[in-house]
XYZ file of C-alpha atoms in Angstrom:
741
model
C 0.000 0.000 0.000
C 2.706 2.443 1.013
C 4.876 1.483 -1.978
C 2.363 2.273 -4.708
C 0.367 5.214 -3.413
C 1.421 8.600 -2.094
C 0.169 9.958 1.206
C -2.411 12.093 -0.625
C -4.319 8.993 -1.669
C -4.572 7.960 1.993
C -6.106 11.213 3.230
C -9.735 10.239 2.353
C -9.318 6.940 4.192
C -7.789 8.703 7.186
C -10.692 11.169 7.308
C -13.315 8.415 6.990
C -11.772 6.308 9.736
C -11.219 9.292 12.005
C -14.896 10.222 11.635
C -16.043 6.644 12.232
C -13.749 6.034 15.211
C -14.539 9.430 16.732
C -18.309 8.933 16.439
C -18.077 5.410 17.846
C -16.000 6.514 20.833
C -17.746 9.807 21.584
C -20.278 8.443 24.086
C -17.826 6.068 25.774
C -14.845 8.214 26.696
C -13.702 11.687 27.672
C -12.158 14.353 25.462
C -8.740 12.859 26.239
C -9.866 9.453 24.989
C -11.416 11.038 21.905
C -8.127 12.748 21.080
C -6.339 9.434 21.597
C -8.712 7.702 19.151
C -7.942 10.240 16.435
C -4.215 9.939 17.051
C -4.577 6.149 17.025
C -6.111 6.269 13.536
C -3.195 8.377 12.281
C -0.779 5.976 13.922
C -2.512 2.985 12.315
C -2.094 4.410 8.804
C 1.533 5.323 9.473
C 2.390 1.919 10.950
C 0.526 0.076 8.195
C 2.498 2.005 5.574
C 5.767 0.887 7.114
C 4.816 -2.734 7.844
C 3.438 -3.213 4.341
C 7.033 -3.434 3.105
C 7.779 -6.365 5.430
C 6.835 -10.010 4.706
C 4.728 -10.527 7.857
C 2.141 -13.308 7.783
C -1.387 -12.188 8.546
C -2.076 -14.660 11.416
C 1.093 -13.515 13.115
C 0.139 -9.870 12.494
C -3.293 -10.274 14.121
C -1.721 -12.177 17.012
C 0.762 -9.346 17.595
C -2.044 -6.761 17.417
C -4.189 -8.674 19.894
C -1.280 -9.225 22.277
C -0.345 -5.533 22.142
C -3.926 -4.458 22.853
C -4.182 -6.964 25.711
C -0.937 -5.669 27.191
C -2.217 -2.093 27.086
C -5.481 -3.109 28.762
C -3.589 -4.995 31.458
C -1.271 -2.018 31.950
C -4.285 0.240 32.415
C -5.778 -2.110 35.029
C -2.500 -2.216 36.928
C -2.144 1.546 36.672
C -5.609 2.135 38.138
C -4.990 -0.286 41.009
C -1.515 1.013 41.855
C -1.225 3.184 44.960
C 2.189 4.389 43.816
C 0.765 5.656 40.525
C -2.056 7.395 42.386
C 0.423 9.178 44.646
C 2.660 10.235 41.763
C 0.020 11.231 39.199
C -3.064 11.759 41.321
C -6.444 10.085 40.683
C -7.209 12.322 37.707
C -3.761 11.738 36.224
C -4.066 7.957 36.540
C -7.472 7.996 34.856
C -6.204 10.240 32.050
C -3.146 8.088 31.408
C -5.110 4.838 31.405
C -7.870 6.269 29.215
C -5.431 7.784 26.725
C -3.380 4.594 26.376
C -6.438 2.373 25.935
C -8.150 4.510 23.276
C -4.868 5.091 21.478
C -4.124 1.368 21.368
C -7.568 0.289 20.111
C -7.365 1.829 16.608
C -3.557 1.684 16.455
C -3.562 -2.119 16.805
C -6.822 -3.328 15.283
C -6.983 -0.842 12.400
C -3.343 -1.472 11.508
C -4.022 -5.186 11.141
C -7.194 -4.514 9.138
C -5.476 -2.096 6.724
C -2.644 -4.544 6.085
C -5.139 -7.369 5.590
C -7.046 -5.380 2.938
C -3.900 -5.061 0.841
C -3.586 -8.843 0.629
C -7.121 -10.240 0.570
C -10.161 -8.564 -1.004
C -12.408 -10.181 1.634
C -11.092 -7.715 4.190
C -12.204 -4.819 1.971
C -15.779 -6.010 2.487
C -15.155 -6.346 6.215
C -13.765 -2.805 6.348
C -16.746 -1.423 4.421
C -19.185 -3.313 6.685
C -17.515 -1.920 9.801
C -17.716 1.642 8.490
C -21.364 1.279 7.481
C -22.225 -0.352 10.811
C -20.569 2.407 12.842
C -22.233 5.269 10.987
C -25.601 3.483 10.908
C -25.540 2.817 14.658
C -24.766 6.464 15.435
C -27.499 7.940 13.230
C -30.114 5.163 13.385
C -32.069 6.813 16.202
C -32.408 10.049 14.199
C -33.719 8.210 11.161
C -36.283 6.354 13.248
C -37.822 9.582 14.460
C -35.674 10.630 17.440
C -34.923 13.922 15.749
C -32.675 15.237 18.520
C -30.224 12.306 18.381
C -27.278 12.031 18.372
C -27.348 14.717 21.048
C -23.782 15.959 20.605
C -24.555 16.954 17.003
C -28.213 17.969 16.904
C -28.218 19.916 20.183
C -25.664 22.330 18.761
C -27.552 22.616 15.475
C -30.990 23.106 16.998
C -29.687 25.720 19.423
C -28.757 27.766 16.358
C -32.038 26.954 14.573
C -30.330 24.732 11.981
C -32.210 21.760 10.581
C -30.180 18.568 11.322
C -31.426 16.515 8.347
C -29.586 18.452 5.586
C -26.430 18.345 7.701
C -26.676 14.576 7.909
C -27.362 14.359 4.177
C -24.307 16.529 3.535
C -22.242 14.417 5.901
C -23.325 11.313 4.013
C -22.542 12.929 0.658
C -19.066 13.927 1.860
C -18.441 10.411 3.138
C -19.616 9.014 -0.195
C -17.156 11.186 -2.108
C -14.318 10.292 0.261
C -15.205 6.617 0.021
C -15.047 6.743 -3.782
C -11.570 8.279 -3.606
C -10.489 5.846 -0.885
C -11.642 2.822 -2.859
C -10.003 4.172 -5.998
C -6.699 4.400 -4.131
C -6.895 0.707 -3.176
C -7.027 -0.537 -6.766
C -3.983 -2.333 -8.078
C -3.934 -0.502 -11.407
C -4.792 3.066 -12.301
C -7.939 3.426 -14.362
C -9.641 6.429 -15.885
C -10.852 9.023 -13.393
C -13.980 9.753 -15.425
C -16.193 7.143 -13.721
C -15.422 8.154 -10.113
C -15.705 11.822 -11.036
C -19.158 11.200 -12.507
C -20.148 9.244 -9.383
C -18.943 12.045 -7.107
C -20.824 14.612 -9.198
C -24.008 12.526 -8.868
C -23.565 12.296 -5.070
C -23.069 16.046 -4.736
C -25.961 16.774 -7.115
C -28.305 14.511 -5.153
C -27.320 16.251 -1.923
C -28.082 19.690 -3.356
C -31.257 18.749 -5.243
C -32.919 16.088 -3.077
C -36.073 17.551 -1.423
C -35.656 16.873 2.283
C -39.436 16.943 2.815
C -39.738 13.828 0.645
C -36.855 12.234 2.534
C -38.761 12.695 5.787
C -41.848 11.095 4.257
C -39.766 8.195 2.958
C -38.278 7.731 6.437
C -41.747 7.568 7.935
C -43.003 5.151 5.273
C -39.908 2.974 5.721
C -40.371 2.918 9.477
C -43.965 1.738 9.158
C -43.523 -0.337 6.004
C -42.941 -3.669 7.721
C -46.562 -3.693 8.843
C -48.122 -2.670 5.535
C -48.723 -6.154 4.192
C -50.363 -7.248 7.412
C -52.583 -4.180 7.520
C -53.593 -4.730 3.908
C -54.494 -8.307 4.732
C -56.505 -7.093 7.730
C -58.410 -4.660 5.539
C -59.156 -7.337 2.983
C -60.432 -9.551 5.787
C -62.981 -7.053 6.935
C -60.891 -4.626 8.932
C -59.491 -7.171 11.355
C -62.626 -8.097 13.146
C -65.035 -5.474 11.997
C -62.936 -2.344 11.848
C -65.223 -1.043 9.174
C -62.294 0.667 7.492
C -61.288 -1.874 4.885
C -62.789 -0.780 1.571
C -63.094 2.917 2.267
C -59.643 3.261 3.794
C -58.022 1.420 0.921
C -59.897 3.637 -1.519
C -58.674 6.754 0.290
C -55.112 5.517 0.171
C -55.382 4.951 -3.555
C -56.871 8.411 -4.063
C -54.077 9.957 -2.024
C -51.416 8.028 -3.862
C -50.308 6.574 -0.544
C -49.147 9.966 0.718
C -51.402 10.336 3.755
C -50.492 8.497 6.923
C -53.772 8.538 8.810
C -53.983 6.653 12.116
C -54.124 2.897 11.651
C -54.866 1.008 14.886
C -53.167 -2.105 13.472
C -49.819 -0.340 13.022
C -48.380 -1.969 16.091
C -47.988 -5.166 14.128
C -44.444 -4.597 13.058
C -43.541 -1.006 12.208
C -41.229 1.292 14.150
C -42.571 4.213 16.110
C -41.957 7.635 14.613
C -43.485 11.050 15.409
C -46.517 12.067 13.362
C -47.570 15.228 15.228
C -47.008 17.361 18.291
C -49.912 19.040 20.093
C -49.376 22.089 22.305
C -52.009 22.572 25.019
C -52.826 26.214 25.687
C -53.939 25.407 29.258
C -52.920 22.873 31.852
C -55.296 19.919 31.573
C -55.232 16.271 32.597
C -58.137 14.130 31.307
C -60.065 12.301 34.041
C -59.776 8.981 32.177
C -55.973 9.216 32.007
C -55.661 9.388 28.205
C -55.646 12.137 25.613
C -57.976 11.012 22.802
C -57.543 12.716 19.439
C -60.447 11.820 17.158
C -60.103 11.909 13.363
C -62.859 9.616 12.133
C -65.943 7.741 13.311
C -67.701 4.517 12.226
C -71.395 4.415 13.002
C -73.349 2.947 10.053
C -74.222 -0.758 10.228
C -74.083 -2.087 6.649
C -75.159 -5.632 7.459
C -71.649 -6.894 8.169
C -69.656 -4.187 9.941
C -69.639 -0.553 11.017
C -68.582 1.950 8.354
C -68.561 5.721 7.946
C -71.814 7.587 7.538
C -72.058 7.994 3.768
C -74.845 10.598 4.000
C -72.562 13.016 5.881
C -75.649 14.172 7.812
C -74.619 12.379 10.986
C -71.230 12.352 12.727
C -70.746 15.971 11.719
C -67.946 16.320 14.249
C -65.569 14.324 12.006
C -64.594 14.621 8.375
C -63.900 18.360 8.612
C -61.285 19.395 5.992
C -58.162 21.314 6.903
C -59.407 24.827 7.699
C -58.653 27.811 5.482
C -60.629 29.927 7.928
C -62.275 29.387 11.312
C -64.773 26.506 11.118
C -67.354 25.881 13.855
C -68.207 22.214 14.353
C -71.952 21.575 14.715
C -72.409 20.600 18.371
C -75.212 18.298 19.482
C -74.967 19.161 23.157
C -72.921 21.863 24.851
C -71.274 20.092 27.772
C -69.369 23.241 28.752
C -72.571 25.098 29.633
C -73.791 22.648 32.256
C -72.647 22.200 35.855
C -73.067 19.408 38.365
C -75.361 19.727 41.403
C -72.321 20.529 43.559
C -71.537 23.514 41.354
C -68.508 21.985 39.635
C -68.360 22.241 35.869
C -68.775 19.137 33.756
C -66.514 20.348 30.961
C -64.668 23.392 29.655
C -63.244 24.673 26.395
C -59.638 23.818 25.675
C -57.491 25.351 22.931
C -54.651 23.441 21.251
C -52.239 23.867 18.352
C -51.517 20.801 16.238
C -48.359 20.602 14.109
C -48.343 17.616 11.740
C -45.045 15.966 10.900
C -46.504 13.504 8.384
C -49.311 14.052 5.856
C -52.903 13.327 6.923
C -56.050 13.394 4.809
C -57.959 15.489 7.378
C -57.337 17.040 10.784
C -57.801 15.404 14.153
C -58.463 17.120 17.459
C -58.692 16.517 21.166
C -62.266 15.351 21.719
C -64.814 16.894 21.551
C -63.758 19.272 18.743
C -65.829 22.455 18.609
C -63.746 24.633 16.302
C -60.901 24.404 13.785
C -58.742 27.369 12.757
C -55.813 27.724 10.344
C -52.338 28.385 11.744
C -49.027 29.390 10.205
C -46.618 26.507 9.777
C -43.957 27.253 12.426
C -41.206 25.373 10.587
C -41.910 24.119 7.036
C -38.653 22.156 7.088
C -39.965 20.006 9.923
C -43.774 20.182 9.851
C -46.261 19.419 7.073
C -48.860 21.915 8.292
C -50.332 23.378 11.482
C -53.804 24.277 12.685
C -55.560 25.300 15.892
C -58.474 23.578 17.574
C -60.931 24.320 20.319
C -62.351 21.303 22.134
C -64.894 20.710 24.874
C -63.098 18.430 27.327
C -64.629 16.643 30.316
C -63.636 17.595 33.856
C -65.386 14.661 35.505
C -64.997 10.911 35.268
C -67.598 8.406 34.111
C -68.835 7.551 37.598
C -70.407 11.027 37.892
C -72.473 10.431 34.755
C -74.305 7.223 35.710
C -77.572 8.996 36.507
C -77.742 10.828 33.177
C -80.009 9.729 30.292
C -78.636 8.807 26.870
C -79.335 10.021 23.362
C -80.976 13.316 22.493
C -84.597 14.474 22.401
C -83.793 16.145 19.072
C -83.121 12.827 17.364
C -85.615 11.358 14.954
C -86.485 7.630 15.087
C -84.183 7.130 12.079
C -81.210 8.611 13.960
C -81.937 6.431 16.999
C -82.037 3.393 14.753
C -78.787 4.447 13.059
C -76.858 4.489 16.343
C -78.454 1.373 17.869
C -78.599 -1.053 14.937
C -76.748 -4.339 15.594
C -76.426 -7.807 14.066
C -79.393 -10.123 14.639
C -77.492 -12.522 16.854
C -78.866 -13.513 20.305
C -75.368 -14.136 21.616
C -74.795 -10.368 21.942
C -77.837 -10.078 24.213
C -76.622 -13.056 26.239
C -73.249 -11.394 26.961
C -74.928 -8.072 27.761
C -77.278 -9.796 30.232
C -74.341 -11.665 31.751
C -72.468 -8.393 32.261
C -75.566 -6.691 33.699
C -75.785 -9.350 36.410
C -72.440 -8.080 37.754
C -74.176 -4.878 38.915
C -75.856 -4.389 42.285
C -79.666 -4.598 41.932
C -80.186 -0.852 42.446
C -77.930 -0.023 39.463
C -79.252 -2.517 36.925
C -81.896 -0.109 35.687
C -79.366 2.575 34.755
C -78.295 2.327 31.116
C -74.875 3.912 31.732
C -74.252 1.573 34.662
C -75.012 -1.329 32.318
C -72.513 0.126 29.814
C -69.900 0.275 32.564
C -70.599 -3.353 33.438
C -70.100 -4.340 29.775
C -66.753 -2.519 29.786
C -65.638 -4.385 32.921
C -66.764 -7.704 31.402
C -64.709 -7.064 28.261
C -61.749 -5.916 30.337
C -61.777 -9.194 32.220
C -62.616 -11.657 29.439
C -60.484 -10.475 26.497
C -56.771 -10.529 25.689
C -54.904 -7.729 23.926
C -52.969 -9.362 21.084
C -51.684 -7.625 17.942
C -50.783 -10.853 16.181
C -54.289 -11.983 15.236
C -56.407 -11.912 12.082
C -60.074 -12.715 11.687
C -61.198 -14.991 8.796
C -62.604 -13.110 5.828
C -65.507 -15.513 5.245
C -67.314 -14.607 8.472
C -70.740 -13.008 8.053
C -70.029 -11.004 11.210
C -66.253 -10.477 11.801
C -66.882 -9.178 15.337
C -68.626 -12.422 16.255
C -65.473 -14.339 15.302
C -63.623 -12.409 17.974
C -66.232 -12.035 20.726
C -67.557 -15.589 20.539
C -64.180 -17.151 19.741
C -60.832 -16.894 21.498
C -61.399 -13.181 22.315
C -57.831 -12.338 21.372
C -57.442 -9.101 19.440
C -56.474 -5.451 19.566
C -58.299 -2.153 19.906
C -60.281 -2.488 16.663
C -61.855 -5.770 17.789
C -62.465 -4.501 21.314
C -64.044 -1.224 20.200
C -66.479 -2.897 17.802
C -67.403 -5.547 20.332
C -68.170 -2.883 22.919
C -70.179 -0.790 20.447
C -72.331 -3.804 19.486
C -72.954 -4.729 23.115
C -73.822 -1.120 23.978
C -76.281 -1.000 21.095
C -77.806 -4.277 22.251
C -79.034 -2.575 25.450
C -80.357 0.414 23.467
C -77.408 2.707 24.116
C -76.378 4.874 21.086
C -72.772 4.131 20.314
C -70.109 4.236 17.609
C -66.408 3.542 17.076
C -63.961 6.433 16.749
C -60.513 6.247 15.193
C -57.549 8.484 15.922
C -54.744 8.600 18.472
C -54.696 7.855 22.194
C -51.749 9.111 24.266
C -51.141 8.355 27.936
C -51.605 11.615 29.880
C -48.562 10.778 32.011
C -46.410 11.146 28.907
C -46.962 14.917 28.932
C -45.161 15.271 32.251
C -44.997 18.865 33.430
C -44.815 20.381 29.958
C -47.514 21.577 27.607
C -46.613 19.439 24.576
C -48.052 16.033 23.716
C -46.046 14.001 21.206
C -48.120 11.716 18.981
C -46.465 8.756 17.276
C -47.811 6.317 14.740
C -47.869 3.659 17.456
C -50.462 5.755 19.329
C -53.069 5.019 16.639
C -56.170 3.672 18.351
C -59.844 2.790 17.955
C -62.233 3.162 20.874
C -65.998 2.938 21.567
C -68.061 6.012 22.360
C -71.554 6.373 23.810
C -73.893 9.345 23.498
C -74.796 10.938 26.842
C -77.520 13.560 26.913
C -76.093 17.019 27.479
C -72.506 15.842 26.932
C -72.420 14.334 23.457
C -70.072 11.477 22.602
C -68.200 10.176 25.647
C -65.277 7.711 25.552
C -65.766 4.385 27.331
C -62.597 2.589 26.269
C -61.795 -1.085 26.804
C -58.541 -2.013 28.604
C -58.068 -5.803 28.777
C -56.474 -7.164 31.927
C -54.589 -9.805 29.918
C -51.996 -8.473 27.455
C -50.117 -10.706 25.001
C -48.389 -7.857 23.110
C -48.242 -4.370 24.653
C -49.760 -1.736 22.347
C -46.744 0.574 22.766
C -43.374 -1.121 23.154
C -41.336 1.992 23.885
C -42.101 5.237 25.663
C -41.870 8.591 23.976
C -38.665 10.464 24.633
C -39.503 13.469 26.864
C -36.628 15.496 25.407
C -37.896 14.908 21.883
C -41.397 15.883 22.991
C -40.125 19.084 24.593
C -37.971 19.994 21.595
C -40.747 19.475 19.043
C -43.165 21.387 21.242
C -40.802 24.345 21.306
C -40.340 24.159 17.543
C -44.124 24.068 17.044
C -44.583 27.130 19.273
C -42.343 29.310 17.124
C -44.235 31.987 15.221
C -43.088 34.645 12.736
C -41.560 37.484 14.714
C -40.144 35.303 17.459
C -36.490 35.963 18.409
C -35.265 33.025 16.331
C -37.103 34.293 13.270
C -35.829 37.891 13.478
C -32.273 36.824 12.649
C -32.626 33.493 10.870
C -29.470 31.587 9.977
C -28.339 31.369 6.338
C -30.752 29.337 4.250
C -33.359 29.530 7.065
C -31.446 26.846 8.931
C -31.100 24.521 5.931
C -27.434 23.984 5.087
C -28.261 22.732 1.594
C -30.415 25.776 0.906
C -27.584 27.978 2.147
C -25.136 26.255 -0.223
C -27.556 26.528 -3.158
C -28.193 30.210 -2.403
C -24.447 30.788 -2.272
C -23.955 29.040 -5.612
C -26.816 31.037 -7.116
C -25.304 34.281 -5.835
C -21.961 33.245 -7.278
C -23.709 32.418 -10.545
C -25.271 35.881 -10.663
C -21.849 37.416 -10.106
C -20.141 35.095 -12.575
C -20.821 37.179 -15.694
C -19.614 40.524 -14.293
C -16.698 38.765 -12.613
C -15.766 37.071 -15.892
C -16.023 40.407 -17.717
C -13.808 42.097 -15.146
C -11.303 39.253 -15.358
C -11.280 39.437 -19.161
C -10.689 43.198 -19.075
C -7.852 42.709 -16.587
C -6.230 40.069 -18.803
C -6.426 42.268 -21.893
C -5.026 45.223 -19.956
C -2.110 43.086 -18.817
C -1.547 41.897 -22.382
C -1.586 45.449 -23.725
C 0.689 46.709 -20.971
C 3.311 44.051 -21.680
C 3.338 45.139 -25.350
C 3.435 48.848 -24.521
C 5.893 48.639 -21.619
C 9.033 49.236 -23.835
C 7.638 52.701 -24.686
C 7.374 53.811 -21.035
C 9.785 51.743 -18.929
C 13.134 53.003 -17.671
C 16.207 52.565 -19.860
C 17.622 50.006 -17.457
C 14.610 47.765 -18.013
C 14.536 48.094 -21.819
C 16.464 44.826 -22.541
C 13.922 42.847 -20.500
C 10.706 44.561 -21.603
C 11.640 44.623 -25.311
C 12.566 40.924 -25.239
C 9.325 40.066 -23.421
C 7.280 42.114 -25.905
C 8.828 40.119 -28.749
C 8.058 36.846 -26.931
C 4.408 37.897 -26.522
C 4.170 38.678 -30.253
C 5.602 35.253 -31.092
C 3.144 33.588 -28.636
C 0.221 35.237 -30.450
C 1.484 33.639 -33.637
C 1.842 30.189 -32.046
C 5.593 30.160 -31.321
C 6.651 29.370 -27.727
C 9.812 28.077 -26.180
C 9.387 24.408 -25.419
C 9.879 22.856 -22.006
C 13.630 22.388 -21.373
C 14.736 24.325 -24.469
C 17.287 27.105 -23.940
C 16.673 30.691 -25.004
C 19.520 30.424 -27.502
C 18.018 27.327 -29.088
C 14.639 29.034 -29.337
C 16.272 32.103 -30.932
C 17.987 29.916 -33.542
C 14.627 28.397 -34.532
C 13.200 31.875 -35.172
C 16.334 33.398 -36.718
C 15.564 32.118 -40.220
C 12.406 34.262 -40.317
C 13.470 37.112 -38.037
C 17.203 37.426 -37.283
C 16.366 40.444 -35.076
C 15.051 38.075 -32.434
C 18.499 36.501 -32.026
C 19.928 39.970 -31.351
C 17.206 40.726 -28.778
C 17.905 37.383 -27.109
C 21.618 38.068 -26.825
C 20.942 41.550 -25.408
C 18.546 40.067 -22.823
C 21.014 37.319 -21.790
C 23.946 39.741 -21.373
C 21.714 42.026 -19.302
C 20.480 39.159 -17.141
C 23.967 37.762 -16.577
C 25.424 41.201 -15.830
C 27.777 41.192 -18.859
C 26.587 44.616 -19.946
C 25.411 45.942 -23.335
C 26.583 48.796 -25.502
C 24.219 51.751 -25.195
C 21.179 51.679 -27.504
C 18.319 54.074 -27.802
C 14.691 53.225 -27.041
C 13.938 53.514 -30.772
C 16.373 50.663 -31.521
C 14.681 48.328 -29.053
C 11.234 49.196 -30.390
C 12.414 48.662 -33.982
C 13.873 45.234 -33.155
C 10.703 44.135 -31.379
C 8.439 45.331 -34.225
C 10.644 43.680 -36.832
C 10.392 40.306 -35.089
C 6.577 40.501 -34.980
C 6.261 41.712 -38.581
C 8.619 39.215 -40.194
C 7.372 36.118 -38.368
C 3.759 37.109 -39.076
C 4.395 37.011 -42.823
C 4.392 33.204 -42.794
C 1.324 32.801 -40.511
C -2.275 32.646 -41.824
C -4.542 35.596 -41.063
C -6.958 33.583 -38.922
C -4.086 32.446 -36.728
C -2.847 36.013 -36.301
C -6.370 37.203 -35.442
C -6.934 34.378 -32.946
C -3.620 35.142 -31.241
C -4.406 38.840 -31.019
C -7.812 38.089 -29.398
C -6.500 35.432 -27.041
C -6.406 37.071 -23.578
C -4.038 34.477 -22.090
C -1.513 34.026 -24.908
C 1.151 35.717 -22.730
C 0.439 33.559 -19.657
C 3.175 30.945 -20.132
C 5.693 33.180 -21.908
C 9.152 32.911 -20.323
């Protein structure tokens, strides 16, 4: 390696390995250890260059590397346990010495052996590439999966300055790609044309500058959830996974949207990774009495003979299906829960304002239930968010136990509306389960419809199992029956439909809502609620007079697969909440960074500005070149007498260069003069005068007119044998004098 390539070919490899080793070691050592890692990489390349000249067998080389590393580790252990070392160096000094030696030895030994191995066996090239890819992927994997503030040591510094991390990471990847191309080119045994790698590097740089980062974010989200797509499609084809009621219509919406919208899918826990889809900022401090924030986007209430589907007439369920607002939109309210108070004077509900910032596309807005108003909002950060809007919701301040005495439905409903919300399959087994659940109540509560609904909830909680890995057969006339009267293993879609059917069996108006459910404890002490795709949920709702639709969710006691495998990162939630709260005119917006925080946009704007200046700059450069050319020709007329031998000779050389005659590399001035002498013997005289002047031999005095006459004679006589077009091209060439010597 060291014998066939100069040090310049190794620089890309050194930079790549320094970046990889530094990133890998950053979270495991101090600044001293990090410095040692970088020095160890330099040492590895230097040692490998020297050892490559020696006939060392690879097994012996790896054995020596391992033994050296083991010795350093052992030395560090002894150093830390030595009282003498602690007295001499102090505790901090011992730690620093041990840390420095360990992190210096790691790359210096292992990387040296790897670099030498790659020069002898191509297999180790693949191993080296795999190690590099693995290191970089492990460092940035969390960011790609939706943890936008990781790795902390990079993104914290960027976000503090209002820079968007994604373009930086894309630029970092592009730079690594270019360096890798050069590094791999340097490892080849024979030199090949540079055209192919140059084209590849140009493509990498072009993709970095032109790739729309908004599409990259969408691709990241689709990739994170893609592993569950086939299962969800199968669930939809099988009737929504137990009566979700979303199958045909949802698939149709996806086709109409071209797959762009990522609406909540309660089955998404079946394989995909969690990534943020929205952040909601609460304008007031509020904790829901049922312990969950429910954000409703859609509702299923129409019984079509097999399952619940959306209301096709759009006359019912007017609280859902609202498009993204271009102006303030009031949601038709059935009952105003915020206007009524309990007998003890406490309010039942109040109005709550929120701001929703979407991070992935949705077909329509969702809101904290019950939504009363939607308003447009300025997107606080188009680089990060798809859109933003404001909502006003009527939220309950009391739990379900305070509602047991209240009637259900509304006196404004027609018989058709009552039938719409209470229609169920003609199957006596639903009534049997409802009666069984009702028997759990004390006798004095069995006549209350809401108490019966609560008993049904408790029955389902106790007798069902939450399991994401199930699918209901598609040939069932009633998919919900396959769940409720079968093994009772399913997820929120099955549970919500089962509850809605049982509620309807006892004459209680009910429906299934779809959206997101987030544990209220996740909010902590802040005002932001982070919503991830794994928070997608379906839940049953019942209509309570004076309150409207009220959540009565099912929470099985037995859980086979938890609905949310990982908790939301509070730092990510706080950061996104702060980003969503930014508005035009805020301190960060008054002095935005170049490119509005997008490094690629800043680079493109710089290139565009340079492009706009290119023409005047080129014109100025051209004028300067012509002025220099003219001055060199005119200098013999104005220079001092002492400089005449030099300026006259140079003027003649410029005239010859215009005509295509230049002194070749290595040729003497005398030899060049002899080649011109046949056409213009005056040039030989000018050459001799110039040489005597340069060597200090002295010249007999000559007037300025003599020098000018000699110079003009050379140009005139040589030009006689040159075609006109060649003379004209030489006269117009601004750089013909550049290499004259």
